[in-house]
Amino acid sequence: MDSTASAADDDPSVFEVEFTVRDTKYPFVGASEAEACRFELAEMVPRQDGEYAEFFNVTGTDPQRIVDLAGDYETLEARVLREWDRGGLVEFAVVGDCPAMTLAEHGALPREVRSVEGSGRIRAEIPPPYDPSEVVNAFLDAVPDADLAAKRRIDSVTPIFSDAAFREALHTRLTDRQREVLRAAFEAGYYEWPRETTGQEVAEQLGITSATFSQHVHTAERKLFAAMFDASEAE
């Protein structure tokens, strides 16, 4: 057996990759160019039927203008969640044709998605057991207009919350039922990329309807996002 290949197969390293994206067919790029503003992804969450919820902090424009521009994209719905002076938090409900989603579906964990005046950048982490070269090549095949800007080895996957902050959010912000539904979804692989089960299957496991499952999951997600935003603003 080739010892070099064996060592590579057993390498537990996490790799960080960065891509540039300039095609305005992607909403976060096109809208940032049209409004000469800045987009920064706060969080991305998989939902049912291939849909993802992407939460962007937008600065440099009225966020309602971003919602208006979203009407030009068939695979996108948008709404303003928070507003501040020349900016706000905008939720994109996306089905397909999103480079961050494409990366996630190939095993990468998007950590930073931003665009400034039409110049997009995506930074992601590729944990074991995914092969970094395979992930990069698959992504570039799917998004041929993207360019690989950097690839480097890092120590570990970056957590979204500290352990203490996550426990606090789970136990003080969520109801018992919301925690139960989130746990069932997590253990069933609902949050894996690619997803291992559907929301309907988790709902059947819990003996509830798909609509009730979605309501519990989305409410719990929003509470966790609020905890994350509050923690980042306090730093």
Tab-separated table of C-alpha atoms in Angstrom:
chain	number	residue	atom	x	y	z
A	1	MET	CA	0.000	0.000	0.000
A	2	ASP	CA	1.154	3.529	-0.787
A	3	SER	CA	2.112	5.008	2.599
A	4	THR	CA	1.678	8.556	1.302
A	5	ALA	CA	-1.888	7.883	0.171
A	6	SER	CA	-2.637	6.099	3.447
A	7	ALA	CA	-1.375	9.071	5.448
A	8	ALA	CA	-3.511	11.428	3.382
A	9	ASP	CA	-6.592	9.256	3.922
A	10	ASP	CA	-6.013	9.289	7.696
A	11	ASP	CA	-5.229	13.036	7.895
A	12	PRO	CA	-7.773	14.584	10.320
A	13	SER	CA	-6.910	18.163	9.294
A	14	VAL	CA	-9.499	20.810	8.604
A	15	PHE	CA	-8.925	22.935	5.504
A	16	GLU	CA	-10.107	26.468	4.944
A	17	VAL	CA	-10.835	27.601	1.388
A	18	GLU	CA	-11.774	30.968	-0.088
A	19	PHE	CA	-13.446	31.670	-3.408
A	20	THR	CA	-14.196	34.879	-5.285
A	21	VAL	CA	-17.564	35.155	-7.042
A	22	ARG	CA	-18.482	38.039	-9.341
A	23	ASP	CA	-21.463	36.756	-11.329
A	24	THR	CA	-24.447	39.043	-10.654
A	25	LYS	CA	-26.886	36.160	-11.195
A	26	TYR	CA	-26.249	35.384	-7.526
A	27	PRO	CA	-28.451	37.719	-5.445
A	28	PHE	CA	-25.887	38.632	-2.800
A	29	VAL	CA	-23.515	39.710	-5.577
A	30	GLY	CA	-26.042	41.318	-7.903
A	31	ALA	CA	-27.860	43.258	-5.186
A	32	SER	CA	-24.621	44.523	-3.670
A	33	GLU	CA	-23.579	45.817	-7.093
A	34	ALA	CA	-26.967	47.389	-7.873
A	35	GLU	CA	-27.113	49.172	-4.509
A	36	ALA	CA	-23.360	49.764	-4.050
A	37	CYS	CA	-23.694	48.171	-0.611
A	38	ARG	CA	-22.216	45.376	1.508
A	39	PHE	CA	-23.646	41.935	2.270
A	40	GLU	CA	-22.355	39.691	5.078
A	41	LEU	CA	-23.881	36.288	5.829
A	42	ALA	CA	-24.866	35.907	9.481
A	43	GLU	CA	-26.156	32.324	9.219
A	44	MET	CA	-27.385	29.727	6.746
A	45	VAL	CA	-29.836	26.982	7.713
A	46	PRO	CA	-31.187	24.098	5.589
A	47	ARG	CA	-34.961	23.742	5.524
A	48	GLN	CA	-37.430	21.491	3.753
A	49	ASP	CA	-37.556	20.569	0.066
A	50	GLY	CA	-34.065	21.806	-0.794
A	51	GLU	CA	-34.636	25.291	0.618
A	52	TYR	CA	-32.099	27.219	2.658
A	53	ALA	CA	-32.647	30.251	4.871
A	54	GLU	CA	-29.790	32.734	4.557
A	55	PHE	CA	-29.577	35.666	6.959
A	56	PHE	CA	-27.577	38.629	5.639
A	57	ASN	CA	-26.496	41.805	7.382
A	58	VAL	CA	-26.810	44.534	4.738
A	59	THR	CA	-25.083	47.907	5.155
A	60	GLY	CA	-25.047	50.974	2.947
A	61	THR	CA	-28.635	50.948	1.696
A	62	ASP	CA	-32.279	50.703	2.723
A	63	PRO	CA	-32.846	46.944	3.283
A	64	GLN	CA	-36.316	47.206	1.753
A	65	ARG	CA	-34.619	47.976	-1.562
A	66	ILE	CA	-32.924	44.569	-1.322
A	67	VAL	CA	-36.313	42.921	-0.837
A	68	ASP	CA	-37.596	44.759	-3.907
A	69	LEU	CA	-34.601	43.588	-5.960
A	70	ALA	CA	-35.188	39.998	-4.824
A	71	GLY	CA	-38.319	39.965	-6.953
A	72	ASP	CA	-36.062	39.714	-10.005
A	73	TYR	CA	-34.826	36.268	-8.906
A	74	GLU	CA	-37.130	33.275	-9.427
A	75	THR	CA	-35.455	31.091	-6.787
A	76	LEU	CA	-35.441	33.707	-4.033
A	77	GLU	CA	-37.821	35.277	-1.533
A	78	ALA	CA	-36.634	37.967	0.874
A	79	ARG	CA	-37.899	39.905	3.854
A	80	VAL	CA	-36.481	42.419	6.316
A	81	LEU	CA	-36.118	41.141	9.888
A	82	ARG	CA	-34.378	44.152	11.454
A	83	GLU	CA	-33.633	47.680	10.322
A	84	TRP	CA	-31.074	50.288	11.359
A	85	ASP	CA	-29.558	53.395	9.794
A	86	ARG	CA	-28.833	52.503	6.151
A	87	GLY	CA	-28.871	48.803	6.822
A	88	GLY	CA	-30.622	45.819	8.311
A	89	LEU	CA	-30.910	42.054	8.667
A	90	VAL	CA	-32.497	40.427	5.616
A	91	GLU	CA	-33.659	36.829	5.315
A	92	PHE	CA	-33.271	35.116	1.946
A	93	ALA	CA	-35.300	31.943	1.380
A	94	VAL	CA	-33.322	30.290	-1.421
A	95	VAL	CA	-34.036	27.218	-3.543
A	96	GLY	CA	-31.042	26.221	-5.656
A	97	ASP	CA	-28.509	28.256	-7.617
A	98	CYS	CA	-26.593	29.518	-4.567
A	99	PRO	CA	-22.807	29.010	-4.354
A	100	ALA	CA	-22.796	28.774	-0.542
A	101	MET	CA	-25.469	26.060	-0.720
A	102	THR	CA	-23.449	24.248	-3.364
A	103	LEU	CA	-20.391	24.242	-1.113
A	104	ALA	CA	-22.461	22.968	1.809
A	105	GLU	CA	-23.938	20.174	-0.268
A	106	HIS	CA	-20.408	18.969	-1.102
A	107	GLY	CA	-19.407	18.791	2.567
A	108	ALA	CA	-17.929	22.238	3.254
A	109	LEU	CA	-19.124	24.499	6.080
A	110	PRO	CA	-19.603	28.078	4.821
A	111	ARG	CA	-18.216	30.467	7.449
A	112	GLU	CA	-18.160	33.787	5.619
A	113	VAL	CA	-20.162	34.912	2.618
A	114	ARG	CA	-19.863	38.571	1.743
A	115	SER	CA	-20.090	40.879	-1.220
A	116	VAL	CA	-19.051	44.497	-1.577
A	117	GLU	CA	-20.319	46.426	-4.585
A	118	GLY	CA	-20.502	43.353	-6.796
A	119	SER	CA	-17.379	41.534	-5.608
A	120	GLY	CA	-18.314	38.373	-3.701
A	121	ARG	CA	-16.184	36.204	-1.455
A	122	ILE	CA	-16.947	32.878	0.226
A	123	ARG	CA	-14.817	31.335	2.974
A	124	ALA	CA	-15.569	27.784	4.091
A	125	GLU	CA	-14.108	25.008	6.222
A	126	ILE	CA	-13.782	21.439	4.945
A	127	PRO	CA	-13.708	18.970	7.858
A	128	PRO	CA	-12.792	15.286	7.746
A	129	PRO	CA	-13.704	12.941	6.163
A	130	TYR	CA	-14.218	15.156	3.094
A	131	ASP	CA	-11.319	15.444	0.672
A	132	PRO	CA	-10.475	19.152	0.153
A	133	SER	CA	-9.411	18.714	-3.471
A	134	GLU	CA	-12.592	16.821	-4.331
A	135	VAL	CA	-14.764	19.461	-2.648
A	136	VAL	CA	-12.966	22.320	-4.408
A	137	ASN	CA	-13.109	20.640	-7.808
A	138	ALA	CA	-16.782	19.731	-7.431
A	139	PHE	CA	-17.602	23.296	-6.415
A	140	LEU	CA	-15.690	24.827	-9.337
A	141	ASP	CA	-17.412	22.427	-11.733
A	142	ALA	CA	-20.787	23.547	-10.380
A	143	VAL	CA	-19.858	27.256	-10.183
A	144	PRO	CA	-17.408	27.690	-13.079
A	145	ASP	CA	-17.274	31.485	-12.773
A	146	ALA	CA	-15.845	31.235	-9.231
A	147	ASP	CA	-12.096	31.343	-8.583
A	148	LEU	CA	-10.163	29.650	-5.793
A	149	ALA	CA	-8.420	32.460	-3.902
A	150	ALA	CA	-6.865	30.501	-1.006
A	151	LYS	CA	-6.587	27.033	0.504
A	152	ARG	CA	-4.924	26.426	3.854
A	153	ARG	CA	-4.805	23.976	6.735
A	154	ILE	CA	-6.296	25.161	10.060
A	155	ASP	CA	-6.408	23.702	13.557
A	156	SER	CA	-10.121	22.970	13.997
A	157	VAL	CA	-13.650	23.750	12.895
A	158	THR	CA	-14.849	27.144	14.117
A	159	PRO	CA	-17.825	26.883	16.521
A	160	ILE	CA	-20.799	29.185	16.019
A	161	PHE	CA	-21.366	29.487	19.774
A	162	SER	CA	-19.111	28.962	22.753
A	163	ASP	CA	-20.270	25.916	24.755
A	164	ALA	CA	-21.543	28.127	27.560
A	165	ALA	CA	-23.440	30.473	25.235
A	166	PHE	CA	-25.005	27.568	23.382
A	167	ARG	CA	-26.178	25.852	26.585
A	168	GLU	CA	-27.592	29.148	27.832
A	169	ALA	CA	-29.497	29.692	24.593
A	170	LEU	CA	-30.869	26.148	24.552
A	171	HIS	CA	-32.118	26.173	28.134
A	172	THR	CA	-33.326	29.733	28.594
A	173	ARG	CA	-34.645	30.697	25.160
A	174	LEU	CA	-36.251	27.484	23.906
A	175	THR	CA	-39.307	25.678	25.200
A	176	ASP	CA	-39.116	21.986	26.069
A	177	ARG	CA	-41.015	21.146	22.888
A	178	GLN	CA	-38.715	23.248	20.711
A	179	ARG	CA	-35.651	21.527	22.178
A	180	GLU	CA	-37.277	18.127	21.619
A	181	VAL	CA	-38.014	18.892	17.966
A	182	LEU	CA	-34.525	20.309	17.337
A	183	ARG	CA	-32.900	17.292	18.981
A	184	ALA	CA	-34.995	14.877	16.919
A	185	ALA	CA	-34.151	16.783	13.732
A	186	PHE	CA	-30.451	16.833	14.578
A	187	GLU	CA	-30.254	13.152	15.510
A	188	ALA	CA	-32.131	12.173	12.339
A	189	GLY	CA	-29.608	14.009	10.153
A	190	TYR	CA	-31.916	16.876	9.186
A	191	TYR	CA	-29.038	19.356	9.561
A	192	GLU	CA	-26.437	17.273	7.741
A	193	TRP	CA	-25.149	18.326	4.318
A	194	PRO	CA	-26.424	16.632	2.264
A	195	ARG	CA	-29.550	16.169	4.369
A	196	GLU	CA	-30.136	12.595	5.568
A	197	THR	CA	-33.856	12.972	6.280
A	198	THR	CA	-36.712	15.313	5.441
A	199	GLY	CA	-38.790	17.481	7.732
A	200	GLN	CA	-41.823	15.334	6.946
A	201	GLU	CA	-39.981	12.195	8.079
A	202	VAL	CA	-38.936	13.834	11.346
A	203	ALA	CA	-42.505	15.072	11.842
A	204	GLU	CA	-43.846	11.532	11.374
A	205	GLN	CA	-41.303	10.252	13.895
A	206	LEU	CA	-42.582	12.818	16.411
A	207	GLY	CA	-46.238	12.222	15.584
A	208	ILE	CA	-46.855	15.801	14.424
A	209	THR	CA	-47.686	17.434	11.115
A	210	SER	CA	-45.053	18.871	8.784
A	211	ALA	CA	-46.483	22.348	9.390
A	212	THR	CA	-46.127	21.954	13.172
A	213	PHE	CA	-42.572	20.647	12.758
A	214	SER	CA	-41.661	23.642	10.577
A	215	GLN	CA	-43.207	26.052	13.063
A	216	HIS	CA	-41.230	24.615	16.001
A	217	VAL	CA	-37.970	24.407	14.040
A	218	HIS	CA	-38.164	27.900	12.574
A	219	THR	CA	-39.132	29.487	15.896
A	220	ALA	CA	-36.269	27.697	17.669
A	221	GLU	CA	-33.799	28.684	14.945
A	222	ARG	CA	-34.787	32.328	15.229
A	223	LYS	CA	-34.321	32.251	19.005
A	224	LEU	CA	-30.845	30.738	18.596
A	225	PHE	CA	-29.971	33.323	15.934
A	226	ALA	CA	-31.120	36.086	18.279
A	227	ALA	CA	-28.832	34.682	20.973
A	228	MET	CA	-25.930	34.563	18.524
A	229	PHE	CA	-26.510	38.137	17.322
A	230	ASP	CA	-26.864	39.411	20.896
A	231	ALA	CA	-23.618	37.694	21.878
A	232	SER	CA	-21.708	39.076	18.884
A	233	GLU	CA	-23.001	42.604	19.498
A	234	ALA	CA	-21.892	42.416	23.135
A	235	GLU	CA	-18.307	41.475	22.250
